[in-house]
Amino acid sequence: MTLAAVPPSSPLPTVPTVPGVRATARIRAIRAGDTTVLPTLVGDGPFDLRRARPHGSQARVCILAAMSAPLGGDRLRIDATAKHGADLHITTAAATIALRGPTTAHATYDVHLRLAEHARLHWLPHPLISAARSNLRQSCTIDLAATARLVLREETVLGRAGEGPGRLSTRLTVRRDGRPLLEQQATFGPGAPGWDGPAVLADHRAIGQILIVDPTLEHRPPHARLLGDDPATGQAVLTPLAGPALLITALAPDTLRLRRLLDAAHPIG
Amino acid sequence: MNRAALLVLADGRFPAGGHAHSGGAEEAVTAGRVRDVASLEAFCRGRLHTAGLVAAGLAAAAAAGYDPLLLEEAADARTAAPALRYTSRRLGRQLLRAARAAWPCAALDALATARPRGAHQPVVLGLAARCAGLTPLDAAHAATYESIGGPVTAAVRLLRLDPFDATAVLARLAPDMDHVAAEAADAAQRVQADGPAALPAASAPLLDITAEQHAVRGARLFAS
């Protein structure tokens, strides 16, 4: 092995389309008596969907990614719908690691969650890790009926141990009863201006959010609350949104301390 | 076209109350994250490309004639921290008073009636620009400049920086401001067809966290 591991400069053979996997996972939950059943539970490509042991009236699904994904060029999509009165809990089996893959082109990872009246959804995936030289555009779009309830926890880690992050853009769009409730975008990594500066992340590399949407919050809105007063171990804030919802935003040096902050702000069993 | 009105609207001496706010710079100074010219510039670059871009998008859409009450809703959805929603409405209320005196206009009167406790500042800014005969791109420029002009002025006072060095920060970020304003005005062109979801929504976690820290701090020079 030499230090002069310069990639060959000769152009790659022209390929007609960007290589990459196109895959979709579909989950549909409906209420059946005292339980929630899953008439649709299908995934192709890297997605392998498993029924987990139900929890009372709640159906539980675990998403396994059988291959390393997403790589550059991949187009991945998860569609989950909780119909009227259904109670659905979705997790992933392991962290999702965005890697460079055979091309520098971006990958997309789009999650669409739909909640009908009186439905409840827990969306609790493992962390998303943006590895060096990866390029991922991730989005999460959520449509809730007025009486639906949501518990969402998302954690993002910028770079594996000892490396910088790839390029990652994220978008979270939450609409309740057809009106915008929360709209957030972020772009991190090489070429993204200001992301590691003192207004955005400073030197934190683990970012987490918990979003709770619950109509009962309309009558008892929470007060804003700060957590973690030592920037070395992370900091977080719980904020009431302009609607029956609260958002916890946490920043930490690593996932362990991030989860500790999120659990302190709002324990999720 | 009345370009000089843009200078009036964007002037720091325009009586809209902005001088009492640091745009998060005071809390960043207190936390030690902004301590010199270099870290001030990094702070401003981050603020410009997040809060500045969002404000510019809302302002450009309002200047283009999009329904200000739908933009109010879009501003709420893009402002997770209640301290920042409060500050935005407080600044919007003061700007609305000044703008109604400067450019009397039925649209500004209607917004004041619909939002007696204050509308979001970027929405008012865009509507004021429209009433002054300015373009959506002009409104976006005013919003981007304001998003970092305030923090720079505040940092000069808080850190006793050389005003020449501080102004050089703004000058170095001028190409970024042009870029952000153009991106915001482009997005505003898509609002009539695609709705407010077309507008930028770039978030800055530390600005949200520190806004709530600042709101409960006793001794402070700036309101935000």
Coordinates of C-alpha atoms in Angstrom, one line a residue:
Chain A
M1 CA 0.0 0.0 0.0
T2 CA 1.3 3.4 -0.9
L3 CA 0.3 6.8 0.1
A4 CA -0.2 7.8 -3.5
A5 CA -3.6 6.2 -3.7
V6 CA -4.8 8.7 -6.2
P7 CA -7.9 7.6 -8.0
P8 CA -7.4 7.0 -11.8
S9 CA -8.2 10.2 -13.7
S10 CA -9.5 8.4 -16.8
P11 CA -13.2 9.0 -17.2
L12 CA -15.5 6.2 -16.3
P13 CA -17.4 4.5 -19.2
T14 CA -20.6 6.4 -19.8
V15 CA -23.6 4.7 -18.3
P16 CA -27.1 5.6 -19.6
T17 CA -28.6 6.0 -16.1
V18 CA -27.4 6.6 -12.6
P19 CA -26.8 3.3 -10.9
G20 CA -28.7 2.6 -7.7
V21 CA -31.5 0.7 -6.1
R22 CA -35.1 1.8 -6.4
A23 CA -37.1 0.4 -3.5
T24 CA -40.3 1.1 -1.6
A25 CA -41.6 -0.2 1.7
R26 CA -45.4 0.0 2.2
I27 CA -47.2 -0.4 5.5
R28 CA -50.9 0.0 6.0
A29 CA -52.5 -0.4 9.4
I30 CA -56.2 -0.7 10.1
R31 CA -58.3 -1.0 13.2
A32 CA -60.0 -4.4 13.6
G33 CA -62.0 -4.6 16.8
D34 CA -59.6 -4.2 19.7
T35 CA -56.5 -4.7 17.6
T36 CA -54.6 -3.2 14.7
V37 CA -53.9 -5.4 11.8
L38 CA -51.6 -4.9 8.9
P39 CA -53.2 -5.8 5.5
T40 CA -50.2 -4.3 3.7
L41 CA -46.6 -5.0 4.8
V42 CA -44.4 -5.2 1.7
G43 CA -40.9 -4.1 0.9
D44 CA -38.6 -4.7 -2.0
G45 CA -34.9 -4.1 -2.6
P46 CA -33.1 -3.7 0.8
F47 CA -36.4 -3.5 2.8
D48 CA -37.4 -6.5 4.8
L49 CA -40.5 -5.7 7.0
R50 CA -41.2 -7.8 10.0
R51 CA -44.2 -8.0 12.3
A52 CA -43.1 -7.6 15.9
R53 CA -45.1 -8.8 18.9
P54 CA -48.1 -6.5 19.3
H55 CA -48.5 -4.3 22.3
G56 CA -52.1 -4.3 23.4
S57 CA -54.1 -2.8 20.6
Q58 CA -50.8 -1.6 18.9
A59 CA -49.3 -3.3 15.9
R60 CA -45.6 -3.2 15.7
V61 CA -43.4 -3.3 12.7
C62 CA -39.6 -3.5 12.4
I63 CA -37.9 -2.4 9.2
L64 CA -34.7 -4.4 8.4
A65 CA -32.4 -3.1 5.7
A66 CA -30.9 -6.3 4.3
M67 CA -28.2 -4.5 2.3
S68 CA -26.1 -1.5 3.2
A69 CA -28.2 1.5 2.1
P70 CA -28.6 4.2 1.1
L71 CA -25.7 4.4 -1.4
G72 CA -25.3 7.2 -4.0
G73 CA -27.9 7.0 -6.7
D74 CA -30.4 5.0 -4.6
R75 CA -34.1 6.0 -4.5
L76 CA -35.6 4.7 -1.3
R77 CA -39.1 5.3 0.0
I78 CA -41.2 4.3 3.0
D79 CA -45.0 4.8 2.9
A80 CA -46.9 4.1 6.1
T81 CA -50.5 4.7 6.7
A82 CA -52.5 4.4 9.9
K83 CA -56.2 4.3 9.0
H84 CA -59.0 5.4 11.2
G85 CA -58.4 4.4 14.9
A86 CA -55.3 2.2 14.1
D87 CA -52.4 2.2 16.5
L88 CA -49.0 1.6 14.7
H89 CA -45.4 1.5 16.0
I90 CA -42.5 1.4 13.5
T91 CA -38.8 1.0 14.3
T92 CA -35.8 0.0 12.3
A93 CA -33.5 -2.9 13.3
A94 CA -30.2 -0.9 13.1
A95 CA -28.8 2.5 12.2
T96 CA -29.1 3.6 8.6
I97 CA -25.7 4.5 7.2
A98 CA -25.5 6.7 4.1
L99 CA -22.4 5.7 2.1
R100 CA -20.8 6.9 -1.1
G101 CA -21.5 3.9 -3.2
P102 CA -20.5 3.6 -6.9
T103 CA -21.3 7.2 -7.8
T104 CA -21.0 10.6 -6.2
A105 CA -24.7 11.3 -7.2
H106 CA -27.0 11.8 -4.3
A107 CA -29.3 9.2 -2.9
T108 CA -32.8 9.9 -1.7
Y109 CA -34.6 8.5 1.3
D110 CA -38.2 9.7 1.5
V111 CA -40.6 8.8 4.3
H112 CA -44.3 9.5 4.0
L113 CA -46.5 9.0 7.1
R114 CA -50.3 9.4 6.9
L115 CA -52.5 9.3 10.0
A116 CA -56.3 9.2 9.7
E117 CA -58.8 10.4 12.4
H118 CA -58.1 8.9 15.8
A119 CA -55.0 7.0 14.5
R120 CA -51.8 6.9 16.5
L121 CA -48.3 6.4 15.1
H122 CA -44.9 5.9 16.8
W123 CA -42.1 6.5 14.3
L124 CA -38.9 5.6 16.1
P125 CA -36.1 4.7 13.7
H126 CA -32.5 4.1 14.7
P127 CA -30.1 6.9 14.0
L128 CA -29.2 8.0 10.5
I129 CA -25.4 8.2 10.0
S130 CA -23.9 10.4 7.3
A131 CA -20.6 8.8 6.4
A132 CA -17.8 10.7 4.8
R133 CA -18.2 11.3 1.1
S134 CA -21.8 10.1 1.1
N135 CA -24.5 12.3 -0.4
L136 CA -28.1 11.9 0.8
R137 CA -31.3 13.8 0.6
Q138 CA -33.7 12.7 3.2
S139 CA -37.2 13.8 3.7
C140 CA -40.0 13.0 6.1
T141 CA -43.5 14.2 5.2
I142 CA -46.4 13.6 7.7
D143 CA -50.1 14.3 7.2
L144 CA -52.2 14.0 10.3
A145 CA -56.0 14.2 10.6
A146 CA -57.1 16.6 13.4
T147 CA -57.6 13.9 16.0
A148 CA -54.5 11.8 15.1
R149 CA -51.6 11.5 17.5
L150 CA -47.9 11.2 16.6
V151 CA -44.7 10.4 18.5
L152 CA -41.6 10.8 16.3
R153 CA -38.0 10.5 17.3
E154 CA -35.2 11.0 14.8
E155 CA -31.5 11.1 15.4
T156 CA -28.8 12.1 13.0
V157 CA -25.0 11.6 13.3
L158 CA -22.7 13.5 11.1
G159 CA -19.7 11.2 10.3
R160 CA -18.7 7.9 11.8
A161 CA -16.0 7.9 14.5
G162 CA -13.0 10.0 13.5
E163 CA -14.3 11.2 10.2
G164 CA -16.2 14.2 8.9
P165 CA -19.7 13.9 7.5
G166 CA -20.8 13.5 3.9
R167 CA -23.3 15.8 2.4
L168 CA -26.7 15.5 4.0
S169 CA -29.9 17.5 3.5
T170 CA -33.0 16.8 5.5
R171 CA -36.6 18.1 5.3
L172 CA -39.3 17.5 7.8
T173 CA -42.8 18.6 6.8
V174 CA -45.8 18.1 9.1
R175 CA -49.3 19.1 8.1
R176 CA -52.2 18.7 10.5
D177 CA -55.8 18.9 9.1
G178 CA -54.3 20.2 5.9
R179 CA -52.5 23.1 7.5
P180 CA -48.7 23.4 7.9
L181 CA -47.6 22.6 11.5
L182 CA -43.9 22.3 11.2
E183 CA -41.5 22.8 8.3
Q184 CA -37.8 22.4 8.8
Q185 CA -34.9 21.9 6.4
A186 CA -31.2 21.4 7.1
T187 CA -28.1 20.9 5.0
F188 CA -24.8 19.7 6.6
G189 CA -21.4 18.7 5.4
P190 CA -19.0 19.8 2.6
G191 CA -20.3 22.7 0.6
A192 CA -23.1 23.6 3.0
P193 CA -22.5 27.2 4.2
G194 CA -22.3 27.9 8.0
W195 CA -23.6 24.5 9.2
D196 CA -20.7 23.9 11.6
G197 CA -20.6 27.5 12.8
P198 CA -21.8 29.0 16.1
A199 CA -25.4 29.8 14.8
V200 CA -26.2 26.2 13.6
L201 CA -24.4 23.3 15.2
A202 CA -21.0 24.6 16.4
D203 CA -19.0 21.4 17.2
H204 CA -22.0 19.2 17.9
R205 CA -22.2 16.2 15.6
A206 CA -25.3 14.4 16.9
I207 CA -28.7 16.0 16.3
G208 CA -32.0 14.7 17.6
Q209 CA -35.6 15.6 17.6
I210 CA -38.7 14.3 19.3
L211 CA -42.0 15.6 17.9
I212 CA -45.3 14.9 19.7
V213 CA -48.6 15.9 18.1
D214 CA -51.6 15.4 20.3
P215 CA -54.9 17.3 20.2
T216 CA -55.0 17.4 24.1
L217 CA -51.9 19.7 24.0
E218 CA -54.3 22.4 22.7
H219 CA -55.8 22.7 26.2
R220 CA -52.6 22.3 28.2
P221 CA -49.7 23.6 26.0
P222 CA -46.3 22.9 27.6
H223 CA -43.9 25.6 28.6
A224 CA -40.6 26.0 26.9
R225 CA -38.0 24.1 28.9
L226 CA -34.2 23.9 28.6
L227 CA -32.2 20.7 29.2
G228 CA -28.5 20.1 29.6
D229 CA -26.5 23.2 30.7
D230 CA -23.1 21.9 29.9
P231 CA -22.3 22.3 26.1
A232 CA -19.7 19.6 26.4
T233 CA -22.4 17.0 27.1
G234 CA -25.0 18.5 24.9
Q235 CA -28.0 20.8 25.1
A236 CA -31.7 20.6 24.3
V237 CA -34.8 22.6 24.3
L238 CA -38.5 21.6 24.5
T239 CA -40.7 24.0 22.7
P240 CA -44.4 24.2 22.2
L241 CA -45.2 24.7 18.5
A242 CA -47.9 27.0 17.2
G243 CA -50.5 24.2 17.4
P244 CA -51.2 21.2 19.6
A245 CA -47.6 19.9 19.3
L246 CA -44.2 20.0 21.0
L247 CA -40.8 19.7 19.6
I248 CA -37.6 18.7 21.5
T249 CA -34.4 19.7 19.7
A250 CA -31.2 18.2 21.1
L251 CA -27.5 18.6 20.1
A252 CA -24.7 16.5 21.6
P253 CA -21.2 15.3 20.8
D254 CA -22.3 11.7 20.2
T255 CA -25.4 9.4 20.1
L256 CA -25.1 8.1 23.6
R257 CA -25.2 11.6 25.1
L258 CA -27.9 12.6 22.5
R259 CA -30.2 9.8 23.6
R260 CA -29.6 10.6 27.3
L261 CA -30.8 14.2 26.6
L262 CA -33.8 13.1 24.6
D263 CA -34.8 10.6 27.2
A264 CA -34.5 13.2 29.9
A265 CA -36.7 15.6 27.9
H266 CA -39.4 13.0 27.1
P267 CA -39.0 9.3 27.9
I268 CA -40.3 7.0 25.2
G269 CA -41.0 3.4 26.4
Chain B
M1 CA -39.7 51.0 -9.8
N2 CA -38.5 53.1 -6.9
R3 CA -35.1 51.7 -5.8
A4 CA -34.3 54.5 -3.3
A5 CA -37.2 53.2 -1.2
L6 CA -35.2 50.1 -0.6
L7 CA -32.5 52.2 1.0
V8 CA -35.1 53.8 3.3
L9 CA -36.6 50.5 4.3
A10 CA -33.2 48.7 4.9
D11 CA -31.6 51.6 6.7
G12 CA -30.7 50.8 10.3
R13 CA -32.1 54.2 11.2
F14 CA -35.6 53.2 10.0
P15 CA -37.6 53.3 13.3
A16 CA -38.6 49.7 13.4
G17 CA -37.0 48.7 16.7
G18 CA -34.4 46.4 15.4
H19 CA -31.6 48.1 17.3
A20 CA -32.8 46.4 20.5
H21 CA -32.3 42.9 19.1
S22 CA -29.1 41.0 18.5
G23 CA -30.5 38.1 16.5
G24 CA -29.0 35.6 18.9
A25 CA -25.5 37.2 18.9
E26 CA -25.7 38.2 22.6
E27 CA -26.4 34.6 23.7
A28 CA -23.6 33.3 21.4
V29 CA -21.2 35.9 22.9
T30 CA -22.3 34.9 26.5
A31 CA -21.7 31.2 25.6
G32 CA -18.3 32.1 24.3
R33 CA -19.1 30.8 20.8
V34 CA -18.7 34.3 19.3
R35 CA -15.6 36.0 20.6
D36 CA -13.8 37.7 17.7
V37 CA -14.2 38.8 14.1
A38 CA -13.7 35.3 12.7
S39 CA -16.3 33.6 14.9
L40 CA -18.7 36.5 14.3
E41 CA -18.4 35.9 10.5
A42 CA -19.1 32.2 11.0
F43 CA -22.1 33.0 13.1
C44 CA -23.4 35.4 10.5
R45 CA -22.8 33.0 7.6
G46 CA -24.9 30.3 9.5
R47 CA -27.7 32.8 10.4
L48 CA -27.8 34.2 6.9
H49 CA -28.2 30.8 5.3
T50 CA -30.9 29.6 7.8
A51 CA -33.0 32.3 9.5
G52 CA -32.0 34.9 6.9
L53 CA -33.0 32.6 4.0
V54 CA -36.4 31.8 5.6
A55 CA -37.1 35.5 6.3
A56 CA -36.1 36.4 2.8
G57 CA -38.5 33.8 1.3
L58 CA -41.4 35.0 3.4
A59 CA -40.7 38.6 2.6
A60 CA -40.3 38.0 -1.1
A61 CA -43.6 36.1 -1.2
A62 CA -45.4 38.9 0.7
A63 CA -43.9 41.4 -1.7
A64 CA -45.2 39.3 -4.6
G65 CA -48.7 39.7 -3.3
Y66 CA -49.2 36.3 -1.7
D67 CA -51.9 36.1 1.1
P68 CA -50.1 37.5 4.2
L69 CA -52.2 35.4 6.5
L70 CA -51.1 32.2 4.8
L71 CA -47.6 33.4 5.1
E72 CA -48.2 34.0 8.8
E73 CA -49.0 30.3 9.1
A74 CA -45.9 29.4 7.1
A75 CA -43.8 31.6 9.4
D76 CA -45.2 29.9 12.5
A77 CA -44.4 26.4 11.0
R78 CA -40.8 27.6 10.3
T79 CA -40.3 29.0 13.8
A80 CA -40.2 26.2 16.4
A81 CA -39.0 28.3 19.3
P82 CA -41.8 30.4 21.0
A83 CA -39.3 33.0 22.0
L84 CA -38.5 33.6 18.3
R85 CA -42.2 33.7 17.3
Y86 CA -42.7 36.3 20.0
T87 CA -39.7 38.4 18.9
S88 CA -40.8 38.2 15.3
R89 CA -44.3 39.4 16.1
R90 CA -43.0 42.2 18.3
L91 CA -40.6 43.4 15.6
G92 CA -43.4 43.0 13.0
R93 CA -45.7 45.2 15.1
Q94 CA -43.1 48.0 15.3
L95 CA -42.2 47.7 11.6
L96 CA -45.9 47.8 10.7
R97 CA -46.4 51.1 12.6
A98 CA -43.4 52.7 10.9
A99 CA -44.3 51.3 7.4
R100 CA -47.9 52.6 7.6
A101 CA -46.6 56.1 8.3
A102 CA -43.9 55.8 5.5
W103 CA -46.0 54.1 2.8
P104 CA -49.7 54.4 3.6
C105 CA -51.4 51.4 2.0
A106 CA -54.7 49.5 2.4
A107 CA -52.8 46.1 2.5
L108 CA -50.8 47.3 5.6
D109 CA -54.0 48.6 7.3
A110 CA -55.7 45.2 6.6
L111 CA -52.8 43.3 8.1
A112 CA -52.8 45.5 11.2
T113 CA -56.5 44.8 11.6
A114 CA -56.2 41.1 11.1
R115 CA -53.2 40.8 13.5
P116 CA -53.6 43.5 16.2
R117 CA -50.9 41.8 18.4
G118 CA -48.4 41.8 15.6
A119 CA -47.6 39.9 12.4
H120 CA -44.4 38.1 11.7
Q121 CA -41.7 40.7 10.9
P122 CA -40.6 39.2 7.4
V123 CA -44.3 39.2 6.3
V124 CA -44.6 42.8 7.3
L125 CA -41.3 43.6 5.6
G126 CA -42.4 42.1 2.4
L127 CA -45.8 43.8 2.4
A128 CA -44.1 47.2 3.2
A129 CA -41.8 46.6 0.3
R130 CA -44.8 46.0 -2.0
C131 CA -46.5 49.2 -0.7
A132 CA -43.3 51.1 -1.4
G133 CA -43.3 49.9 -5.0
L134 CA -40.4 47.5 -4.5
T135 CA -39.9 44.0 -6.1
P136 CA -39.9 40.6 -4.3
L137 CA -36.1 40.5 -4.9
D138 CA -35.8 43.9 -3.2
A139 CA -37.7 42.6 -0.2
A140 CA -35.5 39.5 -0.1
H141 CA -32.4 41.7 -0.1
A142 CA -33.7 43.8 2.8
A143 CA -34.5 40.7 4.8
T144 CA -31.1 39.1 4.2
Y145 CA -29.2 42.3 5.0
E146 CA -31.2 42.7 8.2
S147 CA -30.6 39.1 9.2
I148 CA -26.9 39.8 9.8
G149 CA -26.7 43.5 10.0
G150 CA -28.3 43.4 13.5
P151 CA -26.0 40.7 14.9
V152 CA -22.9 42.6 13.6
T153 CA -24.0 45.9 15.1
A154 CA -24.8 44.1 18.4
A155 CA -21.4 42.3 18.4
V156 CA -19.5 45.6 18.0
R157 CA -21.1 46.7 21.3
L158 CA -20.9 43.4 23.1
L159 CA -17.3 42.6 22.2
R160 CA -16.0 46.1 21.6
L161 CA -15.0 45.1 18.1
D162 CA -13.4 47.6 15.7
P163 CA -16.4 48.9 13.7
F164 CA -14.2 48.8 10.5
D165 CA -13.5 45.0 11.1
A166 CA -17.2 44.4 11.7
T167 CA -18.3 46.2 8.5
A168 CA -15.8 44.2 6.6
V169 CA -17.6 41.0 7.8
L170 CA -20.8 42.3 6.1
A171 CA -18.9 43.2 3.0
R172 CA -17.3 39.8 2.8
L173 CA -20.8 38.2 3.1
A174 CA -22.3 40.4 0.4
P175 CA -22.0 37.7 -2.3
D176 CA -23.7 35.2 0.1
M177 CA -26.5 37.8 0.7
D178 CA -27.0 38.2 -3.1
H179 CA -27.1 34.4 -3.5
V180 CA -29.6 33.9 -0.6
A181 CA -31.8 36.8 -1.8
A182 CA -31.9 35.3 -5.3
E183 CA -32.8 31.8 -4.0
A184 CA -35.6 33.3 -1.8
A185 CA -37.0 35.3 -4.7
D186 CA -36.9 32.2 -6.9
A187 CA -38.8 30.2 -4.3
A188 CA -41.4 33.1 -3.9
Q189 CA -42.1 32.8 -7.6
R190 CA -43.3 29.2 -7.0
V191 CA -45.6 30.1 -4.1
Q192 CA -48.7 30.9 -6.2
A193 CA -48.5 27.5 -7.9
D194 CA -47.1 25.3 -5.1
G195 CA -48.2 27.1 -1.9
P196 CA -46.0 28.2 1.0
A197 CA -44.3 24.7 1.1
A198 CA -42.2 26.1 -1.8
L199 CA -40.6 28.6 0.6
P200 CA -37.2 27.9 2.3
A201 CA -37.4 26.4 5.8
A202 CA -33.8 26.2 6.8
S203 CA -33.5 25.6 10.5
A204 CA -30.7 26.5 13.0
P205 CA -30.9 24.3 16.1
L206 CA -28.5 26.5 18.1
L207 CA -30.5 29.6 17.4
D208 CA -33.6 27.9 18.6
I209 CA -31.9 26.6 21.8
T210 CA -30.2 29.9 22.6
A211 CA -33.3 32.0 21.9
E212 CA -35.0 30.2 24.8
Q213 CA -31.9 30.5 27.0
H214 CA -31.8 34.2 26.3
A215 CA -35.5 34.7 27.0
V216 CA -35.0 33.6 30.7
R217 CA -31.7 35.3 31.2
G218 CA -32.0 38.2 33.7
A219 CA -29.0 40.5 32.8
R220 CA -29.0 41.2 29.1
L221 CA -28.4 44.1 26.8
F222 CA -30.6 43.0 23.9
A223 CA -34.2 41.7 23.9
S224 CA -33.3 38.8 21.7

